Each structure stands twice: as structure tokens, then as C-alpha cells.
Tab-separated table of C-alpha atoms in Angstrom:
chain	number	residue	atom	x	y	z
A	21	MET	CA	102.275	114.171	94.228
A	22	GLY	CA	104.887	116.515	95.626
A	23	GLN	CA	107.178	115.820	98.583
A	24	LEU	CA	108.454	119.329	99.326
A	25	GLU	CA	110.275	121.391	101.971
A	26	PRO	CA	108.537	124.676	102.821
A	27	VAL	CA	110.353	127.712	104.206
A	28	PHE	CA	108.859	128.635	107.553
A	29	GLY	CA	106.882	131.880	107.442
A	30	ASP	CA	107.703	132.654	103.805
A	31	VAL	CA	104.333	132.314	102.110
A	32	ARG	CA	105.513	133.866	98.847
A	33	THR	CA	108.404	131.422	98.446
A	34	ASN	CA	106.171	128.504	99.399
A	35	ILE	CA	103.562	129.521	96.821
A	36	ILE	CA	106.244	129.610	94.139
A	37	GLN	CA	107.583	126.217	95.232
A	38	SER	CA	104.130	124.609	95.338
A	39	THR	CA	102.946	126.031	92.022
A	40	ASN	CA	106.193	124.995	90.337
A	41	ALA	CA	105.629	121.470	91.641
A	42	VAL	CA	102.095	121.448	90.253
A	43	ARG	CA	103.249	122.665	86.847
A	44	SER	CA	105.952	120.007	86.779
A	45	ALA	CA	103.428	117.321	87.709
A	46	HIS	CA	101.004	118.553	85.049
A	47	ALA	CA	103.735	118.423	82.417
A	48	GLN	CA	104.177	114.750	83.297
A	49	GLY	CA	100.476	113.985	82.947
A	50	ALA	CA	99.102	114.365	86.467
A	51	ASN	CA	95.378	115.017	86.943
A	52	ILE	CA	95.427	115.165	90.756
A	53	VAL	CA	98.333	116.735	92.659
A	54	VAL	CA	98.633	116.383	96.447
A	55	LEU	CA	101.015	118.608	98.419
A	56	PRO	CA	102.061	118.498	102.105
A	57	GLU	CA	100.317	119.755	105.224
A	58	LEU	CA	100.749	123.495	105.923
A	59	ILE	CA	102.835	123.800	102.759
A	60	SER	CA	102.070	127.514	102.475
A	61	SER	CA	103.449	128.413	105.899
A	62	GLY	CA	105.619	125.764	107.512
A	63	TYR	CA	104.690	123.945	110.683
A	64	LYS	CA	106.506	124.895	113.903
A	65	PHE	CA	104.780	128.025	115.162
A	66	GLY	CA	106.287	129.812	118.136
A	67	ASP	CA	103.422	132.126	119.014
A	68	ARG	CA	100.014	133.306	117.827
A	69	GLU	CA	101.483	136.298	116.011
A	70	GLU	CA	103.451	133.990	113.708
A	71	LEU	CA	100.283	132.016	113.023
A	72	GLU	CA	98.236	135.120	112.240
A	73	ALA	CA	100.899	136.420	109.851
A	74	VAL	CA	100.652	133.396	107.538
A	75	SER	CA	96.967	132.458	107.867
A	76	GLU	CA	94.361	133.222	105.228
A	77	THR	CA	90.689	132.942	104.414
A	78	ALA	CA	90.092	130.036	102.049
A	79	GLY	CA	89.810	131.232	98.474
A	80	GLU	CA	90.756	134.808	99.359
A	81	GLY	CA	94.348	134.531	100.596
A	82	PRO	CA	97.382	134.378	98.317
A	83	ALA	CA	98.091	130.633	98.525
A	84	THR	CA	94.560	129.343	98.031
A	85	ARG	CA	93.915	131.891	95.263
A	86	ALA	CA	97.082	130.804	93.490
A	87	TRP	CA	96.154	127.117	93.741
A	88	GLN	CA	92.617	127.742	92.495
A	89	GLU	CA	93.792	129.834	89.555
A	90	LEU	CA	96.346	127.172	88.650
A	91	ALA	CA	93.779	124.368	88.877
A	92	ASP	CA	91.479	126.306	86.554
A	93	GLU	CA	94.311	127.080	84.150
A	94	LEU	CA	95.702	123.543	83.931
A	95	GLY	CA	92.477	121.605	84.364
A	96	LEU	CA	93.588	119.465	87.307
A	97	VAL	CA	92.815	119.004	90.999
A	98	ILE	CA	95.194	120.437	93.606
A	99	VAL	CA	95.063	119.423	97.273
A	100	ALA	CA	97.361	121.375	99.589
A	101	GLY	CA	97.629	122.260	103.261
A	102	PHE	CA	97.337	125.798	104.628
A	103	SER	CA	96.641	127.687	107.839
A	104	GLU	CA	93.028	128.833	107.605
A	105	ARG	CA	91.550	131.899	109.288
A	106	ALA	CA	87.768	131.654	109.737
A	107	ASP	CA	85.441	133.455	112.152
A	108	ALA	CA	88.323	134.660	114.329
A	109	GLU	CA	89.561	131.080	114.684
A	110	PHE	CA	92.426	129.201	113.042
A	111	TYR	CA	92.362	125.728	111.519
A	112	ASN	CA	94.975	123.370	110.115
A	113	SER	CA	93.210	122.878	106.795
A	114	ALA	CA	93.484	121.326	103.354
A	115	TYR	CA	92.238	123.127	100.258
A	116	MET	CA	90.983	121.162	97.271
A	117	ALA	CA	90.959	123.258	94.105
A	118	VAL	CA	88.741	121.634	91.479
A	119	PRO	CA	88.797	123.227	88.006
A	120	GLY	CA	85.618	125.125	87.225
A	121	SER	CA	83.991	124.225	90.546
A	122	ASP	CA	83.702	125.583	94.044
A	123	PRO	CA	86.674	124.610	96.225
A	124	LEU	CA	86.388	122.144	99.086
A	125	VAL	CA	87.986	122.827	102.466
A	126	TYR	CA	88.700	120.150	105.049
A	127	ARG	CA	89.721	121.106	108.596
A	128	LYS	CA	91.944	118.661	110.454
A	129	THR	CA	89.810	116.719	112.894
A	130	HIS	CA	92.518	115.279	115.135
A	131	LEU	CA	95.157	117.789	116.245
A	132	TRP	CA	98.678	116.601	117.012
A	133	ASP	CA	100.823	117.812	119.920
A	134	GLU	CA	101.365	121.609	119.974
A	135	GLU	CA	98.867	122.131	117.165
A	136	LYS	CA	96.361	122.244	120.028
A	137	LEU	CA	97.950	125.494	121.197
A	138	TYR	CA	97.173	127.261	117.919
A	139	PHE	CA	94.381	125.553	116.002
A	140	GLN	CA	90.776	124.655	116.667
A	141	PRO	CA	89.719	121.041	116.044
A	142	GLY	CA	88.134	120.676	112.628
A	143	ASN	CA	84.377	120.990	112.261
A	144	THR	CA	83.852	120.093	108.598
A	145	GLY	CA	83.309	116.380	109.050
A	146	PHE	CA	84.775	114.311	106.216
A	147	PRO	CA	83.449	115.710	102.918
A	148	VAL	CA	83.656	113.891	99.582
A	149	VAL	CA	83.397	115.564	96.178
A	150	GLU	CA	82.620	114.052	92.793
A	151	THR	CA	85.182	114.980	90.138
A	152	GLU	CA	86.113	113.936	86.640
A	153	TRP	CA	88.783	111.717	88.228
A	154	GLY	CA	86.629	110.010	90.843
A	155	ARG	CA	85.142	110.686	94.261
A	156	LEU	CA	87.804	112.481	96.300
A	157	GLY	CA	88.171	113.057	100.031
A	158	MET	CA	90.821	114.542	102.302
A	159	LEU	CA	92.491	113.791	105.613
A	160	ILE	CA	95.487	115.463	107.259
A	161	CYS	CA	98.375	113.615	108.942
A	162	TYR	CA	97.291	112.480	112.458
A	163	ASP	CA	93.760	111.824	111.164
A	164	GLY	CA	95.230	108.656	109.676
A	165	TRP	CA	95.798	107.182	113.147
A	166	PHE	CA	92.016	106.982	113.640
A	167	PRO	CA	90.203	104.206	111.727
A	168	GLU	CA	87.012	106.246	111.867
A	169	SER	CA	88.532	108.900	109.601
A	170	TYR	CA	89.029	106.590	106.648
A	171	ARG	CA	85.830	104.692	107.440
A	172	SER	CA	83.839	107.943	107.316
A	173	LEU	CA	85.105	108.549	103.784
A	174	ALA	CA	84.714	104.937	102.693
A	175	ALA	CA	81.076	105.010	103.849
A	176	GLN	CA	80.559	107.762	101.255
A	177	SER	CA	82.073	105.580	98.504
A	178	VAL	CA	85.214	107.664	98.207
A	179	ASP	CA	87.672	106.462	95.559
A	180	ILE	CA	90.838	108.392	96.405
A	181	VAL	CA	91.823	109.915	99.743
A	182	CYS	CA	94.274	112.823	99.447
A	183	VAL	CA	96.406	113.256	102.564
A	184	PRO	CA	98.608	116.321	103.062
A	185	THR	CA	100.852	115.384	105.960
A	186	ASN	CA	103.842	116.351	108.093
A	187	TRP	CA	104.914	112.966	109.448
A	188	VAL	CA	107.480	112.983	112.256
A	189	PRO	CA	109.600	110.157	113.723
A	190	ILE	CA	107.717	107.649	115.892
A	191	PRO	CA	109.479	106.371	119.031
A	192	GLY	CA	110.743	102.821	118.658
A	193	GLN	CA	111.076	102.979	114.877
A	194	ARG	CA	113.567	100.390	113.625
A	195	ASP	CA	115.866	101.438	110.820
A	196	ALA	CA	115.102	98.398	108.690
A	197	ALA	CA	111.332	98.553	109.159
A	198	PRO	CA	108.847	100.612	107.131
A	199	ALA	CA	107.760	103.852	108.789
A	200	MET	CA	104.694	103.540	111.002
A	201	ALA	CA	102.971	106.208	108.895
A	202	THR	CA	103.401	104.323	105.635
A	203	THR	CA	102.341	101.065	107.289
A	204	LEU	CA	99.137	102.688	108.566
A	205	THR	CA	98.465	104.203	105.150
A	206	MET	CA	98.827	100.847	103.421
A	207	ALA	CA	96.569	99.184	105.988
A	208	ALA	CA	93.900	101.872	105.653
A	209	ALA	CA	93.867	101.531	101.872
A	210	HIS	CA	93.559	97.752	102.107
A	211	ILE	CA	90.897	97.678	104.826
A	212	ASN	CA	88.703	100.343	103.246
A	213	GLY	CA	89.256	99.578	99.569
A	214	VAL	CA	90.360	103.108	98.703
A	215	ALA	CA	93.401	104.557	96.976
A	216	ILE	CA	95.455	106.909	99.146
A	217	ALA	CA	97.946	109.600	98.133
A	218	ALA	CA	99.875	110.838	101.182
A	219	ALA	CA	102.234	113.758	100.529
A	220	ASP	CA	104.755	114.400	103.290
A	221	ARG	CA	107.418	117.058	103.653
A	222	VAL	CA	111.127	116.757	104.354
A	223	GLY	CA	113.697	118.759	106.265
A	224	VAL	CA	114.223	119.980	109.818
A	225	GLU	CA	112.283	123.001	111.044
A	226	ARG	CA	113.106	124.587	114.406
A	227	GLY	CA	114.545	121.302	115.599
A	228	GLN	CA	111.674	119.165	114.358
A	229	GLN	CA	112.622	116.470	111.846
A	230	PHE	CA	110.155	115.370	109.162
A	231	ILE	CA	110.482	111.917	107.665
A	232	GLY	CA	109.398	112.219	104.017
A	233	GLN	CA	108.468	108.761	102.691
A	234	SER	CA	105.430	110.017	100.800
A	235	ILE	CA	103.424	107.177	99.300
A	236	ILE	CA	100.626	106.367	96.880
A	237	CYS	CA	98.709	103.181	97.672
A	238	ALA	CA	96.316	101.263	95.475
A	239	ALA	CA	92.998	100.204	96.985
A	240	THR	CA	94.582	96.798	97.609
A	241	GLY	CA	96.918	98.471	100.095
A	242	TRP	CA	100.067	97.843	98.081
A	243	PRO	CA	102.196	100.874	97.158
A	244	VAL	CA	102.059	101.909	93.501
A	245	ALA	CA	104.537	104.772	94.027
A	246	GLY	CA	107.007	105.266	96.854
A	247	PRO	CA	107.646	105.376	99.629
A	248	ALA	CA	109.914	108.256	98.670
A	249	ASP	CA	113.145	108.677	100.606
A	250	ALA	CA	113.336	110.479	103.924
A	251	THR	CA	115.337	113.571	103.073
A	252	THR	CA	114.900	114.857	99.516
A	253	VAL	CA	112.279	116.764	97.573
A	254	ALA	CA	110.573	114.354	95.177
A	255	MET	CA	107.620	113.842	92.844
A	256	LEU	CA	105.635	110.593	92.802
A	257	PHE	CA	103.317	109.468	90.018
A	258	ALA	CA	100.845	106.603	89.733
A	259	ASP	CA	97.859	105.603	87.626
A	260	VAL	CA	94.660	104.845	89.534
A	261	ASN	CA	91.963	102.733	87.899
A	262	LEU	CA	88.536	103.682	89.239
A	263	GLU	CA	86.873	100.533	87.909
A	264	GLU	CA	89.391	98.383	89.760
A	265	ILE	CA	88.859	100.343	92.968
A	266	ARG	CA	85.087	99.974	92.853
A	267	SER	CA	84.980	96.350	91.763
A	268	GLY	CA	87.728	95.351	94.179
A	269	ARG	CA	85.716	96.236	97.270
A	270	SER	CA	84.172	92.791	97.155
A	271	TRP	CA	86.693	90.102	98.096
A	272	GLY	CA	85.227	87.145	96.247
A	273	ALA	CA	81.703	85.782	96.470
A	274	PHE	CA	81.365	85.947	100.247
A	275	ASN	CA	83.238	88.959	101.625
A	276	ASN	CA	83.030	92.727	101.382
A	277	PRO	CA	84.701	94.516	104.316
A	278	SER	CA	82.236	97.402	104.195
A	279	GLN	CA	79.160	95.201	104.074
A	280	ASP	CA	80.532	92.649	106.540
A	281	ARG	CA	80.736	95.148	109.383
A	282	ARG	CA	78.831	94.319	112.584
A	283	PRO	CA	78.229	97.669	114.341
A	284	ASP	CA	75.718	96.060	116.682
A	285	GLN	CA	78.594	94.041	118.165
A	286	TYR	CA	81.175	96.820	118.446
A	287	LEU	CA	81.712	98.303	121.884
A	288	GLY	CA	80.729	101.966	122.039
A	289	MET	CA	79.254	102.121	118.544
């Protein structure tokens, strides 16, 4: 997993940076590589013209083509964020390049702050794809603040959730405490019995700080890599055991959090 720092508006440089990170990860044995949200473009758009200049059709634009070609060449899965142009609309999207297969695109369901000025809310639902390395799903950043996002994937027996993200500081954060984002990620992994790989970015872009602290959580909720630090580019690696994920969803003879749900008792369900 790559914790990177994109250059705003410089798609070419960001493609080089992201593909170099994938090649480095592959050389160290990675089979699935997750990269940050909007890694091809940067995040802090000032107007629609800037957005249009860096957006692309999935599988046809330079970033998604490069990721797909690299996935096919190296025989691994790449999940990376990009600004998607589709049907005259724009989406904050994640592209999953699976070697030898059709790509999967996820559009961010829950838009954060000024994203609502530029992007449409996602309309893909929460797709899951079967791969050689397990059943994979995607979320993006603020999606992780909604329990329904992870639950929608867990209901489809997802094994690993890949999360490109651009986490920002949360008001009230204490210096000695774990970041809210990493705490939520750990809790979601534990509650849903899924592994989670959340790749954040670092740096300051147009006055907006990003907090790094990328993390890989086992399905128990405990970190198996990271959190990374808050300021530097980094690579995180972890082994994920699919048999342990699937068998661990039952907590002893009497409890399974998925099967123990009581939707008939939940308000508004």
C-alpha cells in the first residue's frame, strides 16, 4: 500500500509516482496495491475548469490506462483514486485494475465538504469482485464514517476492503490519541470481520493539511501494518490470510456479528 503525495493538477507526474510505487510494491511481493484518493489529480479544486482538465473516462484516460496496463504486466491488483468523467458528470472514483479481467469502478457514495461543489454522489452501490486474492470491495474516505458502507460489503462476503482516502484533521483530536480515521477503520474491520487497507496521502495542498497514518487492519480490527506517520511518503505491507478472515467471522459457538443482527428491531431499517 502506498502513502503518497500527489502534485495538484499534474496528472503525468502523478502517474509516474503511482506506477513507481506499484512497481516497488510488486518487487517486495505485493499482490494488491492500494493508493490514495484522487491520486492522479490532487484534491483541492478551485473551479470546474480545473476539474475538467484532470478528469478522465475510466479505462480510456491516461491514469486508468496506465494502472490497467501495469496490473496486466505485473499480475497484481491496483486500486487507486481518480476524477472520473461519465455522461457529462464528474465522480470522485476508485479504479480497481484486475489482471486479465474487466476493471471495476466505484464512485464515492458520501461526498465530503466542497466535493459537493464538483462531484455527483456515487451511483454504483458497493460492488464486490472475486479475485485470485479474495473477494475485494472499495470505499473512499468519508464513506468510512457510515456503518452502512462497510455493512453493504460485508453482506456480500467481502474479504478485503480497499480504501483510497484523503483524511484531514478532525476537530478535537488529541496529540496522544490515535487519529479518528484509524480508530474508525479498526472498528469497522472488527465489527464486520473484514480486512481493510486504507491508503492516505500526506502533505499540504492549497492550505489543506492531510494526515497520512495509512493503515492495514486484520479482520480482528487490530493493525497488521501502520499506522504510518503523518508527514512522509511510505509503503506498508501485510499478509492477509483468507481462511482466517472467513473462519473468524464466528466468535465462538454462540456469536456471529453478521448473523446476530436484528433488523426488525432497528429504527428506520
